[in-house]
mmCIF file of C-alpha atoms and ligand atoms in Angstrom:
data_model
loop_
_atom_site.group_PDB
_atom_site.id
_atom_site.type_symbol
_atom_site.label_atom_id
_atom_site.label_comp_id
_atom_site.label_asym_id
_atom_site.label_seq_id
_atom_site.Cartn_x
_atom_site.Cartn_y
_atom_site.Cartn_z
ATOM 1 C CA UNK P 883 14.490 8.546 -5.243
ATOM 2 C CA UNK P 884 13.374 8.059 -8.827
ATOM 3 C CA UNK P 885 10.392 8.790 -10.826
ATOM 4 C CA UNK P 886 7.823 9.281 -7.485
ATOM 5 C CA UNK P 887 4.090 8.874 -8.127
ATOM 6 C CA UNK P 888 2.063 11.658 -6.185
ATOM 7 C CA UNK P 889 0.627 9.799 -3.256
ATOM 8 C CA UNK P 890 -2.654 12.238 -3.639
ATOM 9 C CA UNK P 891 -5.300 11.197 -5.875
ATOM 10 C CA UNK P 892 -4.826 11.173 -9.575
ATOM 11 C CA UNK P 893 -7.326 14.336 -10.930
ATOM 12 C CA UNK P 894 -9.830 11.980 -12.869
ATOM 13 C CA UNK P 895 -10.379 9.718 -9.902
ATOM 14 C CA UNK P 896 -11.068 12.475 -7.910
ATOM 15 C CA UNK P 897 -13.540 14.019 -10.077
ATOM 16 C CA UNK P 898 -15.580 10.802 -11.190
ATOM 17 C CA UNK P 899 -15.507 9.769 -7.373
ATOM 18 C CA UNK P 900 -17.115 13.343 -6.564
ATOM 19 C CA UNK P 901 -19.753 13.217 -9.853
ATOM 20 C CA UNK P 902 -20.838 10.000 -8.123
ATOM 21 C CA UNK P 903 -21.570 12.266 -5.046
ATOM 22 C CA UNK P 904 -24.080 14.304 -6.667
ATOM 23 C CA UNK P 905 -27.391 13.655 -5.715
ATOM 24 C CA UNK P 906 -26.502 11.553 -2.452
ATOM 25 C CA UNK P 907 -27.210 12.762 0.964
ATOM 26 C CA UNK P 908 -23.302 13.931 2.293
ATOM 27 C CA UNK P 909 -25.115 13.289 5.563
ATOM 28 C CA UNK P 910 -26.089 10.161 4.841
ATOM 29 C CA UNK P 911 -22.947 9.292 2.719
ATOM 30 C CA UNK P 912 -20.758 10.585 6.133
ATOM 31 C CA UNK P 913 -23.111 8.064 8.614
ATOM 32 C CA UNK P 914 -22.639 5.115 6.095
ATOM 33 C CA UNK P 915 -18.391 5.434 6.684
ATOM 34 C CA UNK P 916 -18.904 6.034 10.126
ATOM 35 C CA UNK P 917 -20.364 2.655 10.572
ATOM 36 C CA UNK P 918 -18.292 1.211 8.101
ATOM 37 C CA UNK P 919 -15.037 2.343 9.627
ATOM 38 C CA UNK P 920 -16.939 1.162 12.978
ATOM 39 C CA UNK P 921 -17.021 -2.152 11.639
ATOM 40 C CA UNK P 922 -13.390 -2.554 10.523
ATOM 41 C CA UNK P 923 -12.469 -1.067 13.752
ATOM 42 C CA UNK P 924 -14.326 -3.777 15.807
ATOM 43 C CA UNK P 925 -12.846 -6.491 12.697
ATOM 44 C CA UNK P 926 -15.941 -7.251 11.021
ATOM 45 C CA UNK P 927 -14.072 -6.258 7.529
ATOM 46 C CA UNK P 928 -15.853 -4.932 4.436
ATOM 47 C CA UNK P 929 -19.062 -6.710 5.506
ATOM 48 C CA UNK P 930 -21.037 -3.619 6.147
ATOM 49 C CA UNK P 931 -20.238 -2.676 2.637
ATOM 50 C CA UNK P 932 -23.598 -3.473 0.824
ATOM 51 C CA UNK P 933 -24.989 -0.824 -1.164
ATOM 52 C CA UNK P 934 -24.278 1.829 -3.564
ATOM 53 C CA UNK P 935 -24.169 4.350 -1.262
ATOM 54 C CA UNK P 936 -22.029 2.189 1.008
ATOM 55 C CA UNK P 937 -19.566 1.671 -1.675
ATOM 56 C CA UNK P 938 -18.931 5.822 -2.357
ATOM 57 C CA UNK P 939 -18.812 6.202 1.006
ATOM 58 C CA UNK P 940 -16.100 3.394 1.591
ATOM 59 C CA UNK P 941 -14.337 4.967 -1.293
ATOM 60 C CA UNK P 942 -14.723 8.841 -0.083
ATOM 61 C CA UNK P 943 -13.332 8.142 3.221
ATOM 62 C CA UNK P 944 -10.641 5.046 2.490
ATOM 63 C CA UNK P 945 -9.152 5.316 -1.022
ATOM 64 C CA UNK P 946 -7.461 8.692 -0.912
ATOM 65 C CA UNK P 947 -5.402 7.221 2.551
ATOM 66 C CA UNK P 948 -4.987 3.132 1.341
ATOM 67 C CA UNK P 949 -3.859 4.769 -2.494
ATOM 68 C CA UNK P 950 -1.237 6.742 -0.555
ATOM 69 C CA UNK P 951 -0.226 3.831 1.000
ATOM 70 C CA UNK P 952 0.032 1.826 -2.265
ATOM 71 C CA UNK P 953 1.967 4.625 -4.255
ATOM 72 C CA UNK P 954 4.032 4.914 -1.252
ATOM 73 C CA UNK P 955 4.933 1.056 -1.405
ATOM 74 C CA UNK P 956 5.303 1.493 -4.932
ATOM 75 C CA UNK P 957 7.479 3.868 -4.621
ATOM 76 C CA UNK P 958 9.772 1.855 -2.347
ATOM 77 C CA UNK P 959 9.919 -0.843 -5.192
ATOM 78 C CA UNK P 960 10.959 1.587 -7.482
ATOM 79 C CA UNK P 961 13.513 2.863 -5.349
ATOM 80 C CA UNK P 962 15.172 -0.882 -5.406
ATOM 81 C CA UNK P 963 13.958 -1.636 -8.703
ATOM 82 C CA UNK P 964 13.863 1.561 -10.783
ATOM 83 C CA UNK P 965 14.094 -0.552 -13.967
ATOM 84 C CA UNK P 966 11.197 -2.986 -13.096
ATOM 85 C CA UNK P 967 8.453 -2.472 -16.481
ATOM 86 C CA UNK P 968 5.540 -5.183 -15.615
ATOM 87 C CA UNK P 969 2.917 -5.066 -18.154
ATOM 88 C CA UNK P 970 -0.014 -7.471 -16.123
ATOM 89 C CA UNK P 971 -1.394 -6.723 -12.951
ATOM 90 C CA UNK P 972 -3.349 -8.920 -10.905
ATOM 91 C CA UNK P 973 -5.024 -6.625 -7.742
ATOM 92 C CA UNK P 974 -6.654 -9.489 -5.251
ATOM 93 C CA UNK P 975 -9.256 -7.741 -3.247
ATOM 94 C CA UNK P 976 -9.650 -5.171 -5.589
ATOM 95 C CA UNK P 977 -12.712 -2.879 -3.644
ATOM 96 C CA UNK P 978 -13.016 0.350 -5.606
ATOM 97 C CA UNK P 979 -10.010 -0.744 -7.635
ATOM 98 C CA UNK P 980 -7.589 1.403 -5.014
ATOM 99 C CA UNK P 981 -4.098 -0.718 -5.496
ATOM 100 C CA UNK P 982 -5.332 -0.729 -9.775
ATOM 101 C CA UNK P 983 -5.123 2.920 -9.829
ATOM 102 C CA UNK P 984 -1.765 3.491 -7.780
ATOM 103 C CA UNK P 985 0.326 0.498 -9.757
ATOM 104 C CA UNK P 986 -1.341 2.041 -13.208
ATOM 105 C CA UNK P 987 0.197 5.603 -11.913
ATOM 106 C CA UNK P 988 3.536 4.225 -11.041
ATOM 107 C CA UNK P 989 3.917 1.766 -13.756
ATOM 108 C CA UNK P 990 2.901 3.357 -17.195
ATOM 109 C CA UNK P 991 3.750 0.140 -18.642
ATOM 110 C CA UNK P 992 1.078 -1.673 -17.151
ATOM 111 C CA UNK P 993 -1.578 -2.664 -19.987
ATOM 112 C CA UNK P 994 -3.898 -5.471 -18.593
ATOM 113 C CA UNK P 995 -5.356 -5.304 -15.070
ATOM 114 C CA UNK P 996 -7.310 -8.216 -13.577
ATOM 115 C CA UNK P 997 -9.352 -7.339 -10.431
ATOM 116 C CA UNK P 998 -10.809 -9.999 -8.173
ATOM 117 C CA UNK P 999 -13.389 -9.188 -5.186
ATOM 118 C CA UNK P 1000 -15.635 -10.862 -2.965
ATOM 119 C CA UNK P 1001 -18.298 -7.523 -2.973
ATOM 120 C CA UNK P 1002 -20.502 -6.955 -6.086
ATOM 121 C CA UNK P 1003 -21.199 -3.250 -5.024
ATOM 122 C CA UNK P 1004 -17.317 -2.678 -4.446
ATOM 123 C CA UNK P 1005 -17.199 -4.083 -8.157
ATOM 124 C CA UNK P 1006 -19.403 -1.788 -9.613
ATOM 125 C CA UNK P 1007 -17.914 1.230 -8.403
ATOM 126 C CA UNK P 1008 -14.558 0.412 -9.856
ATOM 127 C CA UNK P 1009 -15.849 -0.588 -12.875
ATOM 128 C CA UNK P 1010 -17.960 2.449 -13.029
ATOM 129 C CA UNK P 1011 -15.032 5.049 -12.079
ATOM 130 C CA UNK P 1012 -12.036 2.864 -14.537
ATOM 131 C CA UNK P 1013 -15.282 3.522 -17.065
ATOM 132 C CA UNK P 1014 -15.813 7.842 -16.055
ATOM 133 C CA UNK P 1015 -12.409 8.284 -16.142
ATOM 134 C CA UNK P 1016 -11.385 6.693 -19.484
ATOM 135 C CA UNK P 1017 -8.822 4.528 -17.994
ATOM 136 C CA UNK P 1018 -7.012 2.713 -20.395
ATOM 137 C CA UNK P 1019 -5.332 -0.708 -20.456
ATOM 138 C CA UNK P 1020 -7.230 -4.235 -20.723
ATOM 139 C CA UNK P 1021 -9.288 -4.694 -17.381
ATOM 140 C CA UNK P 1022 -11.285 -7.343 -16.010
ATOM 141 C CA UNK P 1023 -12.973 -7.727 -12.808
ATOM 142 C CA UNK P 1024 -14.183 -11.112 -11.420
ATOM 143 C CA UNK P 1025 -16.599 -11.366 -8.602
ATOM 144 C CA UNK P 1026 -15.793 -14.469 -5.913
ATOM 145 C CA UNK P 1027 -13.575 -15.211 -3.277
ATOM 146 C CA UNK P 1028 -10.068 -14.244 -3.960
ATOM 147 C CA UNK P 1029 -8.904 -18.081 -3.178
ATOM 148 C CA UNK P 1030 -11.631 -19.421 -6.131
ATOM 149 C CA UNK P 1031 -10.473 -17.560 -8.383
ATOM 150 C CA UNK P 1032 -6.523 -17.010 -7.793
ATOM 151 C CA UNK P 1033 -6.586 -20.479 -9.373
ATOM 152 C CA UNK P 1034 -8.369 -19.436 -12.379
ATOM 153 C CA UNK P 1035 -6.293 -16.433 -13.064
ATOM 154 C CA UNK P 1036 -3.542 -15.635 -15.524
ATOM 155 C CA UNK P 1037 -0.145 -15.142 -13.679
ATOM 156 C CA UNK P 1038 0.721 -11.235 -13.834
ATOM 157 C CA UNK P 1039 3.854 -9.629 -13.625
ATOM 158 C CA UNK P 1040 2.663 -7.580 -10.540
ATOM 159 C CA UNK P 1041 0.407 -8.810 -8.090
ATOM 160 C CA UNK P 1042 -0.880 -6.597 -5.470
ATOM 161 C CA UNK P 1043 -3.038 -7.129 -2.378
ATOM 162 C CA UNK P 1044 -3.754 -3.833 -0.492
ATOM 163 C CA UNK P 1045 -5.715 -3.775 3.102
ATOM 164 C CA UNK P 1046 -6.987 -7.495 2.265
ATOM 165 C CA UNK P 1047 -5.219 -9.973 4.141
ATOM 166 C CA UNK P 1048 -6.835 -8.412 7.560
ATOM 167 C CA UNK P 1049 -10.035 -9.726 6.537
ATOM 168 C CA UNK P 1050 -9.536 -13.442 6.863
ATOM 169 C CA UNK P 1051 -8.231 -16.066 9.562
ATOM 170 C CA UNK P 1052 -4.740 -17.481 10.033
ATOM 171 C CA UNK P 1053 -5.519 -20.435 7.261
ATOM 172 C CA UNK P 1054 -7.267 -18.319 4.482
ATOM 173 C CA UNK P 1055 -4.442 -16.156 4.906
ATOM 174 C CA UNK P 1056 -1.665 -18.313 4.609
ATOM 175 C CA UNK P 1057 -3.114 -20.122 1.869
ATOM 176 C CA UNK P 1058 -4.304 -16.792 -0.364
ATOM 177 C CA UNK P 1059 -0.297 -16.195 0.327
ATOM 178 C CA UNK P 1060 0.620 -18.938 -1.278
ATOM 179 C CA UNK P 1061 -1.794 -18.877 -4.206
ATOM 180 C CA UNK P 1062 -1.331 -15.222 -4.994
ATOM 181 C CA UNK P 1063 2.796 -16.506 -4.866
ATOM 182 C CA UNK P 1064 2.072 -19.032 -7.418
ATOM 183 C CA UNK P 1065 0.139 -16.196 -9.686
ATOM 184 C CA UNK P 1066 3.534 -13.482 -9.241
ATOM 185 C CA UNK P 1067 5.632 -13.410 -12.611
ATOM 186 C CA UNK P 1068 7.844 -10.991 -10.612
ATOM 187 C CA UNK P 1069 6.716 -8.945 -7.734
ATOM 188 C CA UNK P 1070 4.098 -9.397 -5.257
ATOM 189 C CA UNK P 1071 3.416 -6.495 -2.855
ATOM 190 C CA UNK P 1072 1.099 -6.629 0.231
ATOM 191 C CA UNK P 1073 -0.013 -3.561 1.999
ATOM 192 C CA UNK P 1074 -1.484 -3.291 5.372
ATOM 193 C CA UNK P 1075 -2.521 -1.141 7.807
ATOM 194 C CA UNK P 1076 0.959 -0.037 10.187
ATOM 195 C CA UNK P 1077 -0.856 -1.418 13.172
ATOM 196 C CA UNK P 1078 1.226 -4.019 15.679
ATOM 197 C CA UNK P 1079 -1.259 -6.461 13.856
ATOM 198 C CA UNK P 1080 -0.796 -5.465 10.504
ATOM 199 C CA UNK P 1081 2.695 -5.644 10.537
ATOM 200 C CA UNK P 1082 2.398 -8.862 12.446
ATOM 201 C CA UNK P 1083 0.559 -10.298 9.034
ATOM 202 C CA UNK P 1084 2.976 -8.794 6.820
ATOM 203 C CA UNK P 1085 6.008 -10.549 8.977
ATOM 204 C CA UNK P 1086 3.859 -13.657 8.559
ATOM 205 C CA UNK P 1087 3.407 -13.645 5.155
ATOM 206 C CA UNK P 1088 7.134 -12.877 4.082
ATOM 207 C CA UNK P 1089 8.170 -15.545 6.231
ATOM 208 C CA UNK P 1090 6.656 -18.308 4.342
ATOM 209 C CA UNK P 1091 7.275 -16.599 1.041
ATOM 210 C CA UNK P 1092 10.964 -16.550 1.446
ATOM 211 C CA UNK P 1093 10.885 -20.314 2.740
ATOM 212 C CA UNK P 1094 9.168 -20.596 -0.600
ATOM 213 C CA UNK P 1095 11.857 -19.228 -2.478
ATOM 214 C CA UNK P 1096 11.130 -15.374 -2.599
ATOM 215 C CA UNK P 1097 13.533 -12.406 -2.113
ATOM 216 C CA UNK P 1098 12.744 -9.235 0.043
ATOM 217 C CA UNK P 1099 12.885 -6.142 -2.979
ATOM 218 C CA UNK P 1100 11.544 -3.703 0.059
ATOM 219 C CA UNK P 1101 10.935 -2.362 2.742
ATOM 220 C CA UNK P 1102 13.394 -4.919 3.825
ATOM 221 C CA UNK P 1103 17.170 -4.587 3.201
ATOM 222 C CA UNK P 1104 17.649 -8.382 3.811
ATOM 223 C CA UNK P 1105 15.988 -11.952 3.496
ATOM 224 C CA UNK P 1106 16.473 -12.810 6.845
ATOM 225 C CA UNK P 1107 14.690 -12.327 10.143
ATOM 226 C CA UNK P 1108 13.049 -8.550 11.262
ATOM 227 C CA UNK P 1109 15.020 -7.383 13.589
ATOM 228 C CA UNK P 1110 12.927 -5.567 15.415
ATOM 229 C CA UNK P 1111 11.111 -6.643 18.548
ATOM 230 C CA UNK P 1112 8.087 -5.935 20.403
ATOM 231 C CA UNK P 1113 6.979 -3.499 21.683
ATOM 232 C CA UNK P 1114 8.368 -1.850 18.033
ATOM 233 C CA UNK P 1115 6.870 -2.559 14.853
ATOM 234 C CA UNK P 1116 7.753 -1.885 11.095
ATOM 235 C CA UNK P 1117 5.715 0.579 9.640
ATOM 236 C CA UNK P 1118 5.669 3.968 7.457
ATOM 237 C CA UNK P 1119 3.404 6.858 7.508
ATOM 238 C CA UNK P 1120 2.294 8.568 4.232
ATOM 239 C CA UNK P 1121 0.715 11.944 4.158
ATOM 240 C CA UNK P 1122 -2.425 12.775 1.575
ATOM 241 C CA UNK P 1123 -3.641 15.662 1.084
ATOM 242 C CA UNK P 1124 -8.162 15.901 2.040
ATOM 243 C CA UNK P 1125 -10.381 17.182 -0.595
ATOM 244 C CA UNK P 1126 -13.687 18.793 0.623
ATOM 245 C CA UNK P 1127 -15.712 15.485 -0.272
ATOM 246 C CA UNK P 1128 -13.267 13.491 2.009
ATOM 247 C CA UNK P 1129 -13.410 15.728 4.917
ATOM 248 C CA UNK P 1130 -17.403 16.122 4.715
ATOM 249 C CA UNK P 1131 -17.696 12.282 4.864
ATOM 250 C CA UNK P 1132 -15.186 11.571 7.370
ATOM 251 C CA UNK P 1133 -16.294 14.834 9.351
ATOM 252 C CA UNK P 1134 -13.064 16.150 9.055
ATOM 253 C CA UNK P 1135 -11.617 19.955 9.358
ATOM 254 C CA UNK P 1136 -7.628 19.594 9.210
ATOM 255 C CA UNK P 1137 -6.979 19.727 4.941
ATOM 256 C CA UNK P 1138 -4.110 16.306 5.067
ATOM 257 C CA UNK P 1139 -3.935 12.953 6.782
ATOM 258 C CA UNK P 1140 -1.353 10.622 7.617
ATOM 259 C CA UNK P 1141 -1.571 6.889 6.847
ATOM 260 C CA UNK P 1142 0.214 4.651 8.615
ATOM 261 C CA UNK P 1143 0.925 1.311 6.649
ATOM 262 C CA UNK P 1144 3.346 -1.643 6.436
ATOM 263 C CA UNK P 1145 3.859 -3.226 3.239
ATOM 264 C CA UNK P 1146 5.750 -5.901 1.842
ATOM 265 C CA UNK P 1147 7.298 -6.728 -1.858
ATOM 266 C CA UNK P 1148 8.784 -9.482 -2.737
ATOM 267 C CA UNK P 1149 10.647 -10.912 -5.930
ATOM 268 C CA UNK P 1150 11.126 -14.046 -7.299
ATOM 269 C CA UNK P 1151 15.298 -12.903 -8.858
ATOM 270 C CA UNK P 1152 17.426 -12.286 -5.886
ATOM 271 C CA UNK P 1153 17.621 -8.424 -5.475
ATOM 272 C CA UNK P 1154 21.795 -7.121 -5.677
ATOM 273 C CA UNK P 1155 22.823 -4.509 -3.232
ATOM 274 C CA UNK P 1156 20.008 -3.417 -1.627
ATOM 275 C CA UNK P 1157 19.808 -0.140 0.491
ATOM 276 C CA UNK P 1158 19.561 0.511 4.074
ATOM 277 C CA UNK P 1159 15.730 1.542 5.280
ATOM 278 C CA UNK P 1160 14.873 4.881 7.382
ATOM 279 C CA UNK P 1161 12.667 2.933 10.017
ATOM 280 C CA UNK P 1162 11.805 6.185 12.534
ATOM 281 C CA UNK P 1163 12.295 9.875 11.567
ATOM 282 C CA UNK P 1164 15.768 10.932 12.129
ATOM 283 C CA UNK P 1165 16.981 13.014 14.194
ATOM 284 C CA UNK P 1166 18.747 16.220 13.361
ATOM 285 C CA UNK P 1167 20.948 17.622 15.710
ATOM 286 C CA UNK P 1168 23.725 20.073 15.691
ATOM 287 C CA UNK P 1169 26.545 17.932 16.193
ATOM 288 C CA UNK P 1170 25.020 14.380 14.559
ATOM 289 C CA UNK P 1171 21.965 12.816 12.523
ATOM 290 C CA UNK P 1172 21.060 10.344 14.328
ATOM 291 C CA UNK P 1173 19.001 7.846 12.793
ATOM 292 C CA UNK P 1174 17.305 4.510 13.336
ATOM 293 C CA UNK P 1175 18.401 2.021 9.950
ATOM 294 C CA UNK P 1176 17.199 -1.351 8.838
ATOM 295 C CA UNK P 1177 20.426 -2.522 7.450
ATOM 296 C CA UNK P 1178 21.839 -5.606 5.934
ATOM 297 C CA UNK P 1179 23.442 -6.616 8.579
ATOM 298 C CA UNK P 1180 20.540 -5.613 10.721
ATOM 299 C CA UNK P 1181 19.099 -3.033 13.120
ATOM 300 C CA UNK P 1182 21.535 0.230 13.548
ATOM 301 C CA UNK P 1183 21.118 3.531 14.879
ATOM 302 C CA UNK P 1184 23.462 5.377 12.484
ATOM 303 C CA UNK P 1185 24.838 8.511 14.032
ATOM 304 C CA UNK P 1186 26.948 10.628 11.221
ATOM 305 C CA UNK P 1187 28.620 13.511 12.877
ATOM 306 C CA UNK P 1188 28.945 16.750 11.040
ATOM 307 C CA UNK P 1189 32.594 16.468 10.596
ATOM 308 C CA UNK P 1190 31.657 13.980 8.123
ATOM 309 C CA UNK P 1191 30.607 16.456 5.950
ATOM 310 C CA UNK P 1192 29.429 14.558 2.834
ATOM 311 C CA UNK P 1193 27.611 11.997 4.413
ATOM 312 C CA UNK P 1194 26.456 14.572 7.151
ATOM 313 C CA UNK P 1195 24.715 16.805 3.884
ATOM 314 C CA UNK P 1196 22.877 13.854 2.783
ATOM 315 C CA UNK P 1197 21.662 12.549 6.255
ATOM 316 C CA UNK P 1198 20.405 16.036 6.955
ATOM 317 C CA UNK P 1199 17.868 15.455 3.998
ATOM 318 C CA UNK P 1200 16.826 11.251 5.604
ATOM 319 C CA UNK P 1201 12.997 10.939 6.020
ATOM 320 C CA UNK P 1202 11.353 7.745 7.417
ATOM 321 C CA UNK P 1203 10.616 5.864 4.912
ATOM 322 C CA UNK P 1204 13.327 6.528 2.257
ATOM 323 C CA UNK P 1205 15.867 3.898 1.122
ATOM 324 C CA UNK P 1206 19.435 5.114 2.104
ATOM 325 C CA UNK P 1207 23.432 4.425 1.021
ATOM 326 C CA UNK P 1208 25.942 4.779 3.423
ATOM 327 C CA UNK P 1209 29.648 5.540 2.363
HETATM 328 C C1 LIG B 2558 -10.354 -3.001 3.035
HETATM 329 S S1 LIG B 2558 -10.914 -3.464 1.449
HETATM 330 C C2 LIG B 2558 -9.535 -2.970 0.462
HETATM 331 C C3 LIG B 2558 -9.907 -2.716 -0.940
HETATM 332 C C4 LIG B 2558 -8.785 -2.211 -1.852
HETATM 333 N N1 LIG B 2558 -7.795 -3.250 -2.095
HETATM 334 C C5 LIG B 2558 -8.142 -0.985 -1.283
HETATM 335 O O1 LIG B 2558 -6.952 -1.010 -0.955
HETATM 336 O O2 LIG B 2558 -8.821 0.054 -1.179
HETATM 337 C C6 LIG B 2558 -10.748 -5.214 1.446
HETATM 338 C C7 LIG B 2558 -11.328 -5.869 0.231
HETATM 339 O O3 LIG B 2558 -10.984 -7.251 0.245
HETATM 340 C C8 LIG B 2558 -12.105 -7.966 -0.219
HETATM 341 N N2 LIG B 2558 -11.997 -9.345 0.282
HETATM 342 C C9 LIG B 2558 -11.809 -9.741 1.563
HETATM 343 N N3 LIG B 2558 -11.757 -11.088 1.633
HETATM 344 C C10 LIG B 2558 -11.946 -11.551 0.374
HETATM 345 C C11 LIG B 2558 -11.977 -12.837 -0.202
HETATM 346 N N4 LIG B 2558 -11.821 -13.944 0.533
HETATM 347 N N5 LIG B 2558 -12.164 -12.923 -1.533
HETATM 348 C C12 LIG B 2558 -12.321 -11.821 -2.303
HETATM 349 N N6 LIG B 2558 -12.286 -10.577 -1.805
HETATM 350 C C13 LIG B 2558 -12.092 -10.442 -0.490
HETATM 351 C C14 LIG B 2558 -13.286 -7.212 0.322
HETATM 352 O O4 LIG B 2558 -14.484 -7.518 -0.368
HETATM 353 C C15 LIG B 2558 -12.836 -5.774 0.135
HETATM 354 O O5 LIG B 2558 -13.196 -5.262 -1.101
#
């Protein structure tokens, strides 16, 4: 791997988010994201999001896990494209300014950020903690529906949409796809939750994006087809560490949590070799590693014996998730 970002929260977004805390009710600030996460669970989206309060508690209880799951995306990009320098991002469904935070961690050489979001109260609070925290870099945030004003925007090197596409049907989705593909200089990534369902919207997506002329740069070894079938799904889990604000509002004891997400980037240059993918933790046995690979070629489950001594020494270190080489 190359230059990893920390999947926890960078120490000035932590601290604003908690200065915001002061003075609000933890108990009401823990009931708020209990019926906000009841609402996303029964697929109502971010409507319940509608006040200030709403908006900390959203971002108490959500960014630390959906940032992990951005910096762990990045991270895959990087891993593929370790020389890849945008300088614009464009973050549709910006919220609290989550997917801003993790591409300004990965990429220093980001220097403009455009944010665009439906919810004025989600708007505020990124503005407000970009603003605590000194953040630096050109940044604009426009409030409307992400479809609206896609066509106003400035293309950006890097466009990101994390844990948005969930929130509309079939149509919007296909056609925010397509708009935010017409806005990406270079790389577009889309991060979802690693539910059946989110994956299914990620497959979706990719699909008509490489009939529109992009390349897979990750998870994906390969332009073609997933190979997988249901019942099994693509996804990757990311584990975050909980700070004592995150477990009060989610009611939490255990310190970490792990994210499950399934992300996509794509590119419009044609990515060169392009490494196998860790789909499933591997196994480590005394004889083998066995593990389960998205490869080129397709779906493997590469066994490398311990004879094999070099190949054996690296398999031993394989996590799901990472980008591999075979000899
Ligand atoms: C689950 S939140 C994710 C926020 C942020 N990207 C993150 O990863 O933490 C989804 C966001 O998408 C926004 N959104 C959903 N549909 C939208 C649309 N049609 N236009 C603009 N924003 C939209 C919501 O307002 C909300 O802020």
């Amino acid at each position: 791997m190359t230059r990893a970002a920390s999947p926890d929260l960078p120490a000035s977004l932590r601290a604003a988010l908690e200065a915001r805390l002061q003075g609000v009710s933890r108990n009401e600030a823990a009931e708020r994201a209990g019926v906000i996460s009841k609402t996303y669970r029964d697929g109502g989206g971010s409507t319940a999001i509608a006040s200030e309060t709403d908006a900390l508690a959203y971002a108490l209880a959500r960014m630390p896990a959906t940032y992990a799951a951005d910096i762990a995306s990045l991270n895959a990009l990087l891993d593929v494209r370790p020389d890849f320098a945008p300088a614009s991002l464009l973050d549709v469904g910006a919220g609290p300014g989550t997917a801003t935070w993790a591409a300004s961690n990965a990429f220093p050489s980001l220097q403009s950020f455009a944010l665009l979001d439906a919810n004025e109260v989600l708007r505020k609070l990124a503005l407000d903690l970009l603003g605590d925290s000194g953040h630096s870099g050109h940044i604009s945030y426009e409030r409307g529906d992400a479809r609206t004003l896609l066509a106003e925007a400035d293309a950006a090197d890097l466009v990101v949409a994390s844990y948005v596409i969930g929130e509309m049907d079939e149509a919007e989705r296909a056609l925010l796809a397509h708009l935010m593909w017409e806005k990406t200089r270079d790389t577009l990534l889309v991060v979802e939750p690693g539910t059946p369902a989110g994956y299914a919207r990620i497959i979706a997506l990719r699909q008509q994006l490489i009939a529109a002329g992009a390349h897979v740069a990750a998870p994906c070894p390969h332009d073609g087809a997933c190979p997988l079938a249901a019942p099994d799904w693509c996804h990757f889990t990311q584990r975050l560490a909980r700070s004592r604000a995150h477990k009060q509002v989610k009611g939490a004891e255990v310190p970490f949590e792990d994210e499950k997400f399934a992300h996509v980037a794509l590119t419009r240059a044609a990515i060169g070799q392009r490494p196998s993918r860790v789909l499933a933790q591997p196994v480590v046995g005394k004889a083998e590693v066995s593990a389960k690979l998205c490869e080129p070629g397709g779906l493997e489950i590469a066994r490398v014996a311990r004879r094999d001594k070099a190949n054996y020494a690296k398999a031993r270190r394989w996590r799901w998730g990472d980008a591999v080489f075979l000899n």
